[in-house]
XYZ file of C-alpha atoms in Angstrom:
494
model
C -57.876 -104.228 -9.404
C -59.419 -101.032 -7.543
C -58.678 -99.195 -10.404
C -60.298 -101.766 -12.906
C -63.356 -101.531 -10.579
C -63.123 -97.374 -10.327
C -62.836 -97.564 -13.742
C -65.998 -100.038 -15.081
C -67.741 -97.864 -12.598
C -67.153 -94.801 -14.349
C -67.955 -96.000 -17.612
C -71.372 -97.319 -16.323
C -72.023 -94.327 -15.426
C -70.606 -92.236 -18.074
C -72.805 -93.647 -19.971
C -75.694 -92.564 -17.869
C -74.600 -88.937 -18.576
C -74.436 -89.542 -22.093
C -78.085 -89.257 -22.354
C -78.808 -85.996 -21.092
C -76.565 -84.820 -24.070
C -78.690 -84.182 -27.711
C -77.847 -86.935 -29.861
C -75.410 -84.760 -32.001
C -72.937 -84.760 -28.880
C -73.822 -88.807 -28.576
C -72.631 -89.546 -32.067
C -69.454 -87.856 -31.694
C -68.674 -89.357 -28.362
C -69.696 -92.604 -29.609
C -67.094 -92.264 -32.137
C -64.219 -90.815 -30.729
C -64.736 -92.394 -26.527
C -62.494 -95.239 -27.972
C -60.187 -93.323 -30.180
C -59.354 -91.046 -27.640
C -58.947 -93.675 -25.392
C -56.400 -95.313 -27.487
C -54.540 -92.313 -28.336
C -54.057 -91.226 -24.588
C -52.692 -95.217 -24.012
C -50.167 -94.773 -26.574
C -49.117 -91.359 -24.955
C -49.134 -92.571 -21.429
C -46.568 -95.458 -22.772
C -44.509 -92.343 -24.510
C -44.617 -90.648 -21.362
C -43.125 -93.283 -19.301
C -40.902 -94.711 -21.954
C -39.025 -91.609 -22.045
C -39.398 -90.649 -18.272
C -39.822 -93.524 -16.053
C -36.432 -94.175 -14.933
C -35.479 -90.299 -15.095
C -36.571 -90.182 -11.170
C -33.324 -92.168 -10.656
C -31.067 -89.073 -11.270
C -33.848 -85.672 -11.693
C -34.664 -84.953 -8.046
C -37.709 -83.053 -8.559
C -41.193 -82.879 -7.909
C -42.668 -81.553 -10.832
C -41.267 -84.983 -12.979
C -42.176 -87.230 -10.406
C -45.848 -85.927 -9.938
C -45.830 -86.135 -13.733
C -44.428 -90.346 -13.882
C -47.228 -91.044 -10.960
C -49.689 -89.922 -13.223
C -49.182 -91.044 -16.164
C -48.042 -95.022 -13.786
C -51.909 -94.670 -12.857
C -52.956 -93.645 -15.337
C -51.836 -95.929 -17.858
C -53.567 -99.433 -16.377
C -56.755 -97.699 -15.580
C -57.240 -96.080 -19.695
C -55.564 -99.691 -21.262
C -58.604 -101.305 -18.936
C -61.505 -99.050 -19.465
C -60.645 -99.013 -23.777
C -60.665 -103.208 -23.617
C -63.665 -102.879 -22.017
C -65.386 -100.736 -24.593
C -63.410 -102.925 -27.215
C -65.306 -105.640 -26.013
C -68.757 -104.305 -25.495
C -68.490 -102.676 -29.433
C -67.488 -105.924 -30.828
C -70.448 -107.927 -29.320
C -72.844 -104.989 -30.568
C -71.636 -105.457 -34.042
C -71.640 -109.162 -33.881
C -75.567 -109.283 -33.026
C -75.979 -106.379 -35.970
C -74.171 -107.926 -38.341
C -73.010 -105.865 -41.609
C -70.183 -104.790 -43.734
C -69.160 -101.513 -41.869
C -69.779 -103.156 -38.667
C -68.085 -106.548 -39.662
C -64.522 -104.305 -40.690
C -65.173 -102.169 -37.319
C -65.204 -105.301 -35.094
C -61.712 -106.655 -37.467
C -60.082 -102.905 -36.673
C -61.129 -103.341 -32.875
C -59.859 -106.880 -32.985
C -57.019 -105.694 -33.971
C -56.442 -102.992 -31.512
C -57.251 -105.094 -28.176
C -53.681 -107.063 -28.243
C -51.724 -102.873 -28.616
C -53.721 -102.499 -25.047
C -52.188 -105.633 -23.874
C -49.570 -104.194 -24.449
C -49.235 -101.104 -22.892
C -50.544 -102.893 -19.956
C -47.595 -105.090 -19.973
C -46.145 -101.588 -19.952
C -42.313 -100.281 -20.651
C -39.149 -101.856 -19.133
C -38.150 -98.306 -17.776
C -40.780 -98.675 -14.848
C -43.017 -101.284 -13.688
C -43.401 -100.140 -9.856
C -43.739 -96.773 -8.595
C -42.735 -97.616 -4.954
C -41.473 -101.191 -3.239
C -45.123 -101.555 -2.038
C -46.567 -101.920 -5.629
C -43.897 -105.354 -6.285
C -45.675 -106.773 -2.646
C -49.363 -106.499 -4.881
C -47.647 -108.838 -8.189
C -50.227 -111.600 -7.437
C -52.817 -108.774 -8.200
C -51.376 -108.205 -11.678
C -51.152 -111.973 -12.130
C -54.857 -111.950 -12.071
C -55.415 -108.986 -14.348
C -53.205 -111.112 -16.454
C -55.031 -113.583 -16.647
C -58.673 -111.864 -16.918
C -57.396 -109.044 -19.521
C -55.833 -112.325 -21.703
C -59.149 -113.500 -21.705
C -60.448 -110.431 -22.630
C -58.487 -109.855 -25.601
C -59.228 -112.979 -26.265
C -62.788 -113.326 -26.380
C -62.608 -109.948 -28.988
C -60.480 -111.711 -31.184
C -62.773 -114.833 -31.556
C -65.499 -112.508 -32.546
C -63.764 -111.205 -34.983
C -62.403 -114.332 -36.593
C -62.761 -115.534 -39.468
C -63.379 -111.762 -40.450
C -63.074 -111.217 -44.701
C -59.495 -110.467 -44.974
C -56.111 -111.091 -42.897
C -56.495 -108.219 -40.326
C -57.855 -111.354 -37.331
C -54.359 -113.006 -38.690
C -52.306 -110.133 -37.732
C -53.980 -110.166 -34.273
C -51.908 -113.624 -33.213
C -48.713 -112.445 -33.432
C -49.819 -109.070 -31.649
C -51.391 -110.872 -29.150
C -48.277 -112.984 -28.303
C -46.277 -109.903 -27.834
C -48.723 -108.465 -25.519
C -49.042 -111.717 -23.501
C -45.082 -111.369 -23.261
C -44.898 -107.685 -22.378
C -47.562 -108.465 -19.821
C -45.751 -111.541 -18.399
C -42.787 -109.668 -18.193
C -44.133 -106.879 -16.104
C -45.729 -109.780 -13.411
C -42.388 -111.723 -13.643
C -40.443 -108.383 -12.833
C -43.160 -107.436 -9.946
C -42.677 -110.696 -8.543
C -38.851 -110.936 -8.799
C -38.728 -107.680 -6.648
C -40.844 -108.854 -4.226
C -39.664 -108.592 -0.973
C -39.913 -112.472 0.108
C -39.122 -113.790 -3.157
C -36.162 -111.181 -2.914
C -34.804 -112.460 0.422
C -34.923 -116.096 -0.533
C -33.205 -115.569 -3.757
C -30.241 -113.690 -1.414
C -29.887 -116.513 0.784
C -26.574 -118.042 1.051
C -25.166 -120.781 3.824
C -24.827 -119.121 7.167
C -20.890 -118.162 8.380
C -21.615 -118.818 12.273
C -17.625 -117.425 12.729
C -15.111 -118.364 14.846
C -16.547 -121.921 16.543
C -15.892 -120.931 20.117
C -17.239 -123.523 22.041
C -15.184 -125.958 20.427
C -12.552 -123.875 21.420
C -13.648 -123.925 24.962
C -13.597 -127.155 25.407
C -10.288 -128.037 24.058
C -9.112 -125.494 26.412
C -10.330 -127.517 29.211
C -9.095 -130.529 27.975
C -5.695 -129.103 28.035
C -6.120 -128.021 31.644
C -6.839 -130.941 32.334
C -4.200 -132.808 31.222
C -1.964 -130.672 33.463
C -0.632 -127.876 30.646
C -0.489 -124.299 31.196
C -3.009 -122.779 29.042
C -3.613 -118.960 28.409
C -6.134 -117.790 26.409
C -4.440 -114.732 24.479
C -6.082 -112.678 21.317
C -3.935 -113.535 17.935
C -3.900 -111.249 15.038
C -6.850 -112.010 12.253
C -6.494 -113.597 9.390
C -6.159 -111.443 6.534
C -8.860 -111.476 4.309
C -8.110 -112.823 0.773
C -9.133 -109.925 -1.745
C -8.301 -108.074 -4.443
C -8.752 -104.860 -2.911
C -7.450 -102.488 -5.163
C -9.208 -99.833 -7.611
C -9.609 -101.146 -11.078
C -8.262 -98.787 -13.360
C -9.890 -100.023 -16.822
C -13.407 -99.404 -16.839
C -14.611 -102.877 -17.585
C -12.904 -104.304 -14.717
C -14.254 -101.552 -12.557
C -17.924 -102.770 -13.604
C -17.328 -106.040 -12.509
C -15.519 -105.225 -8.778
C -19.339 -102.742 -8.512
C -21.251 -105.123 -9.444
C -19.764 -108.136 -7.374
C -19.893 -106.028 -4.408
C -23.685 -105.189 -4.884
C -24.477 -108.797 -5.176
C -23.014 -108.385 -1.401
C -24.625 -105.072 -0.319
C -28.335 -106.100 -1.782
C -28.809 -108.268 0.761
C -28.960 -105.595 2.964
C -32.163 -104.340 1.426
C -33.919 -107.209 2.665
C -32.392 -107.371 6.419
C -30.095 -110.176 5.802
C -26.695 -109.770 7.866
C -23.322 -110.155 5.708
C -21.067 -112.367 6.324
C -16.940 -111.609 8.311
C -15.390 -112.206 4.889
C -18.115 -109.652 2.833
C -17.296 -107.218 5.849
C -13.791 -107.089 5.818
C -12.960 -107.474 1.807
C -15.830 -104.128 1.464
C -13.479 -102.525 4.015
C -10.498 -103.066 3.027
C -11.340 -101.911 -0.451
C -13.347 -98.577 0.164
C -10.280 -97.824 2.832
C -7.549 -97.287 -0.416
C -10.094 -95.099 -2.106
C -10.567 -91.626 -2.813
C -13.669 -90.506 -1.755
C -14.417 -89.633 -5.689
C -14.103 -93.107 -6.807
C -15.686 -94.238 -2.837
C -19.015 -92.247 -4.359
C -18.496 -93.473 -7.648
C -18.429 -96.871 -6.659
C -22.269 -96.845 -4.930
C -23.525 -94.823 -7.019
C -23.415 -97.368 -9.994
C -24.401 -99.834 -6.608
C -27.338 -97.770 -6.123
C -28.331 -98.270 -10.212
C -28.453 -101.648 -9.884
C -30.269 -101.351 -7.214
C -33.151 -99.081 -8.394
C -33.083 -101.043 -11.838
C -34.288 -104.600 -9.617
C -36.609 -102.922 -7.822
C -37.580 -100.703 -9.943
C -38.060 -101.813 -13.868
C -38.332 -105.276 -15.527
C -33.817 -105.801 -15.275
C -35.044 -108.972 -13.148
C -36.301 -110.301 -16.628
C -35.084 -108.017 -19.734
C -31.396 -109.073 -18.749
C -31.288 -112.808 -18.971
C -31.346 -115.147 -21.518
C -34.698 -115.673 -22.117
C -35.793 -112.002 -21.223
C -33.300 -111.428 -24.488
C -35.090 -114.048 -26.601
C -38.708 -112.392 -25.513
C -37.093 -109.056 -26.743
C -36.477 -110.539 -29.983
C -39.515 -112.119 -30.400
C -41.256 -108.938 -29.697
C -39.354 -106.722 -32.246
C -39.549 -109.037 -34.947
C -43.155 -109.724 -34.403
C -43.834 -106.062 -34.609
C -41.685 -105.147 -37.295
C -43.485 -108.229 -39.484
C -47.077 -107.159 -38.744
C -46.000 -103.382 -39.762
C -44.541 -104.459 -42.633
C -47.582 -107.082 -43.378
C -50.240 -104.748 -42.468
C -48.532 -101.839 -44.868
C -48.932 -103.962 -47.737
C -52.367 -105.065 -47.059
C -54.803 -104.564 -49.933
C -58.226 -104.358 -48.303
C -57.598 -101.341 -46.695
C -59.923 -99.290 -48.367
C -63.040 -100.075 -45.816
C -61.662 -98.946 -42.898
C -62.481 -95.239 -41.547
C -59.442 -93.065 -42.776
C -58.937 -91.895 -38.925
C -58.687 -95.497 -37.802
C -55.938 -96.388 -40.466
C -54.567 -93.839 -38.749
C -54.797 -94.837 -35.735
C -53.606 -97.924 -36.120
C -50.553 -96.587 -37.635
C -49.808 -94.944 -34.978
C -50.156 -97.587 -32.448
C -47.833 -99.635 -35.135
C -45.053 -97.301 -35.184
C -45.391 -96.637 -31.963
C -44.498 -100.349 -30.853
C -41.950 -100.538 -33.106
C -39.931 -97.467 -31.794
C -40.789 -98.123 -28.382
C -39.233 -101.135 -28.736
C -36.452 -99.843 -30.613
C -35.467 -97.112 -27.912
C -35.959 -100.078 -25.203
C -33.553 -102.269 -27.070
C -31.036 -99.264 -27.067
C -31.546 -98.507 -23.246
C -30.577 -102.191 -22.841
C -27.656 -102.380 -24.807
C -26.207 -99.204 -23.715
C -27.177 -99.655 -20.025
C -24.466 -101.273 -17.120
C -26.039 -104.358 -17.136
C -24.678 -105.008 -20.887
C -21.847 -103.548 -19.878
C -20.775 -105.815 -17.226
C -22.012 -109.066 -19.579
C -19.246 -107.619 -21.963
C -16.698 -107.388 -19.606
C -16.964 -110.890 -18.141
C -16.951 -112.109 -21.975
C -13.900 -110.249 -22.704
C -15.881 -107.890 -25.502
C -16.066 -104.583 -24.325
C -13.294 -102.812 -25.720
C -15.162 -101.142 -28.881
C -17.928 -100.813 -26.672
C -16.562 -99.361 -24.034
C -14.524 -96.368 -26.272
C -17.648 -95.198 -27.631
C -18.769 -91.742 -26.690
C -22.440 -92.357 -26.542
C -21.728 -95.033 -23.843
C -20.345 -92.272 -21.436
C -22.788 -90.000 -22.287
C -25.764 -92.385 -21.828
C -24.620 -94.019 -18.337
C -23.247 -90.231 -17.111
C -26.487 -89.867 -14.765
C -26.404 -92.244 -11.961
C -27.897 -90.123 -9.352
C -29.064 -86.197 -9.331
C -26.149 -85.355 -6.808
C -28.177 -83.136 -4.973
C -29.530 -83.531 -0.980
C -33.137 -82.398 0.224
C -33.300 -79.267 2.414
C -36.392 -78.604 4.358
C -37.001 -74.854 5.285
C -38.062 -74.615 8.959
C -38.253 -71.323 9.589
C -40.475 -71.050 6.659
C -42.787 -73.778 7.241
C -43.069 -71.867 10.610
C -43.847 -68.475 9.449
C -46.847 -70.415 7.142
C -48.192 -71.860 10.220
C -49.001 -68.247 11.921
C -50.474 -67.080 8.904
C -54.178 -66.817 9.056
C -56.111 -69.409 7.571
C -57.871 -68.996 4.163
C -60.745 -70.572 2.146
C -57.711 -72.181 -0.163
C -55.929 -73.784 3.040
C -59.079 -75.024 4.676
C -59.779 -76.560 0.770
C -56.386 -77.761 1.269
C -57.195 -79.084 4.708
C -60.234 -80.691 4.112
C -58.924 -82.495 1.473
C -55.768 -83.226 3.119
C -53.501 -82.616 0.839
C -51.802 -78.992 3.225
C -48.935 -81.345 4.185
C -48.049 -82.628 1.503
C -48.305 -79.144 -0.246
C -46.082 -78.216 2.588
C -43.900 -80.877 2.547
C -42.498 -80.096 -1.278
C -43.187 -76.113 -1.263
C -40.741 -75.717 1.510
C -38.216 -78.726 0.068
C -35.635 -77.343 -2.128
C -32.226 -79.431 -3.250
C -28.925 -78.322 -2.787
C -25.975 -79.929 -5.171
C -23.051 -82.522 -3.011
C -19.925 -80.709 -3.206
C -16.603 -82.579 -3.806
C -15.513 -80.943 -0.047
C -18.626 -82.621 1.412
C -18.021 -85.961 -0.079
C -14.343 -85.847 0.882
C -15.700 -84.580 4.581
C -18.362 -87.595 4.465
C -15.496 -90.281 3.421
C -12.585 -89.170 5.383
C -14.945 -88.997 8.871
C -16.092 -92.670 7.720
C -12.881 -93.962 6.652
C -11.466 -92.685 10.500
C -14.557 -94.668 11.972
C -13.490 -97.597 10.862
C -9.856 -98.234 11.036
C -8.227 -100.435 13.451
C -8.142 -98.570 16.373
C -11.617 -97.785 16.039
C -14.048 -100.277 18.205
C -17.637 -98.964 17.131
C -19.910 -101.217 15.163
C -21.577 -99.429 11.835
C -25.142 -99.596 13.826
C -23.188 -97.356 16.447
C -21.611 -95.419 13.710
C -25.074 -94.781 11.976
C -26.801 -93.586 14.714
C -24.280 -90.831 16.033
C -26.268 -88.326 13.539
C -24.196 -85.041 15.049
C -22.785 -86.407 17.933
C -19.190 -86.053 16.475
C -19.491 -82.613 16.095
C -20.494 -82.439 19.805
C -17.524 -84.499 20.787
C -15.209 -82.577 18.696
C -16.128 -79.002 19.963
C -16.979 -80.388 23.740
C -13.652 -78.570 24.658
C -14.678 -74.986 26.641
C -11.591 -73.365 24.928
C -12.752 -74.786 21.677
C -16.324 -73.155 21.895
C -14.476 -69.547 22.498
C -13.172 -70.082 19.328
């Protein structure tokens, strides 16, 4: 909503500015403000489409500061062009004509594409976990931007040929995309999150009933010793599946245990000991392998619109979509009255056409090909062809970037006794010289196999039987093995 507000703000006074310009510069800006606006919508959507889950496994900053721009971006531009939309289309309805009368149907026509790309793509819809806490906010610019679109369609309806038609089935896929993107923002959400995870409690052994028989027993004049039995073993299936459907499911029924995590719920003495005893009889390979593909799931729920693309009816919206868009291509091709229309706007509107429809057609393909189809094969027995297929392998190779931060201390202290300059006290004053600091100094080192078999073996040894330290005690050693292990006076000479 800031942004809607920055934005109206702008315009207001962009508009101020226009006239100090001679009126040759106002007549071209007047024609091409919401052109351009358009185009850069349609390329913001590109740009996202094609990069917006890329962060997931391209640990750098140059493609991250580029996916935060164009995530900004994109709402703010799809805003500001409705808004001009709008404010044309009531111009030309009280100076009625027949150039202004096909303008208004062309703008009409346009408002539902901006819909749209506010809905935006299913390969991002939040930036961080702080942007699914503000979905009520995007519920409301649902609901004003609707009406929005809206109101510019009723002005141009009737219109004189079947360009207002078109709009409907436009505007129902934009109502969807947008829904989607709210739904998804709201299914991430960290409270809605938690109470979807809850499950009955497992309170463990009941040891005050176990008390109290003890007394009993006492009582009634037997000898009673309390002695420590072995545990129950813990029913699971805890070895590594060797076909690669049945590895999909074991991942993903052991992240619909670990997610709860994410939202500070506790898991339960059965979740604990099956996860052990089945990352124990792994090699640290497939141990890595394993939450990695966790880890995608992960980032795809909080992340893009999974919550809602892979469902039932998030499949049927998908259809709907495509098939809407494909139909008003096809019908708006073979339209006859095309001939008053500004040649750039036909254009234009091409564009934004073909643009849907491959948009929609490279979403469709990052859904079937993605591990969330995957698994829906698997459990359905259908994955065989799928599976075999090279592009699969090659499409679901990049889970992670395999690489660790490294922060150059030494360097960042070296910049510190350097005398200051007019560019650092820019930087300063706009405060912006740590976070310059923070990524000019941050380079990325790749995970060797020996450090992921160092990693697993030290946390395998932490938890076997003999082993009495509880994972918050094992997480916050940070380095204190290392101390322990090289304690030893003679082992320091070495």
């Amino acid at each position: 909503m800031l942004f809607t507000v920055a934005g109206a703000f702008m315009y207001v006074e962009n508009r101020r500015l226009v006239e100090v310009f001679p009126d040759s510069v106002k007549k071209v800006w007047k024609e091409w403000e919401l052109r351009a606006m358009i185009l850069l919508s349609l390329s913001l959507q590109i740009v996202l489409v094609l990069l917006g889950n890329r962060r997931k496994y391209m640990a750098r900053t140059w493609i991250r500061i580029i996916i935060w721009s164009a995530y900004l971006m994109a709402d703010w531009v799809a805003t500001v062009a409705l808004g001009i939309i709008s404010r044309n289309s009531q111009d030309n309805c009280n100076a009625p004509g027949v150039d202004k009368e096909a303008s208004n149907e062309l703008m009409s026509f346009w408002a539902p594409f901006l819909l749209l790309h506010l809905g935006g793509p299913d390969t991002i819809t939040a930036y961080s976990l702080e942007d699914n806490e503000l979905w009520l906010r995007h519920l409301l610019g649902l609901v004003v931007q609707s009406g929005v679109a809206l109101y510019i369609f009723l002005l141009a309806w009737p219109g004189s040929s079947w360009l207002p038609i078109l709009s409907i089935p436009m505007l129902e896929v934009g109502l969807i995309k947008y829904g989607e993107r709210t739904w998804a923002l709201r299914s991430a959400n960290s409270e809605h999150l938690r109470d979807s995870m809850l499950t009955p409690p497992d309170p463990g052994p009941n040891y005050a009933k176990f008390m109290e028989e003890l007394t009993l027993k006492k009582a009634e004049g037997y000898y009673v010793d309390a002695i420590k039995g072995p545990e129950d073993p813990v029913p699971t299936d805890d070895s590594y599946p060797e076909k690669e459907e049945q590895l999909i499911i074991k991942v993903y029924d052991l992240f619909q245990t670990f997610k709860r995590l994410f939202v500070d719920l506790i898991l339960t003495f059965h979740d604990l000991g099956s996860s052990k005893s089945f990352f124990q009889k792994l090699t640290s390979e497939r141990a890595f392998h394993v939450v990695e593909v966790e880890l995608g799931f992960a980032y795809d729920i909080l992340y893009t619109k999974a919550p809602v693309v892979y469902t039932a009816l998030g499949c049927l919206f998908r259809f709907i979509s495509i098939s809407f868009t494909l139909a008003v291509l096809v019908a708006f091709i073979g339209l006859s009255e095309k001939s008053k229309y500004h040649r750039i706007d036909l254009i234009i509107t091409y564009l934004l056409l073909v643009g849907a429809v491959l948009l929609e057609i490279y979403a469709v393909i990052v859904m079937f090909y993605s591990y969330w189809t995957v698994h829906w094969f698997s459990k359905h027995k259908r994955t065989r062809r799928l599976l075999s297929h090279p592009s699969l392998r090659q499409f679901n190779k990049h889970m992670w970037s395999n690489s660790i931060a490294q922060y150059n201390l030494l360097s960042i202290c070296l910049e510190d006794q350097k005398p200051a300059s007019v560019c650092l006290g820019i930087q300063r004053l706009l405060q912006i010289d740590k976070f310059r600091e923070k990524h000019c100094y941050k380079t990325y080192s790749n995970v060797s196999k020996e450090l992921k078999d160092l990693i697993f073996k030290q946390l395998v040894k932490s938890t076997e039987n003999g082993s009495q330290e509880s994972p918050s005690t094992l997480c916050a050693r940070r380095g204190s093995f290392v101390f322990k292990k090289y304690n030893d006076p003679e082992r320091r000479r070495l």
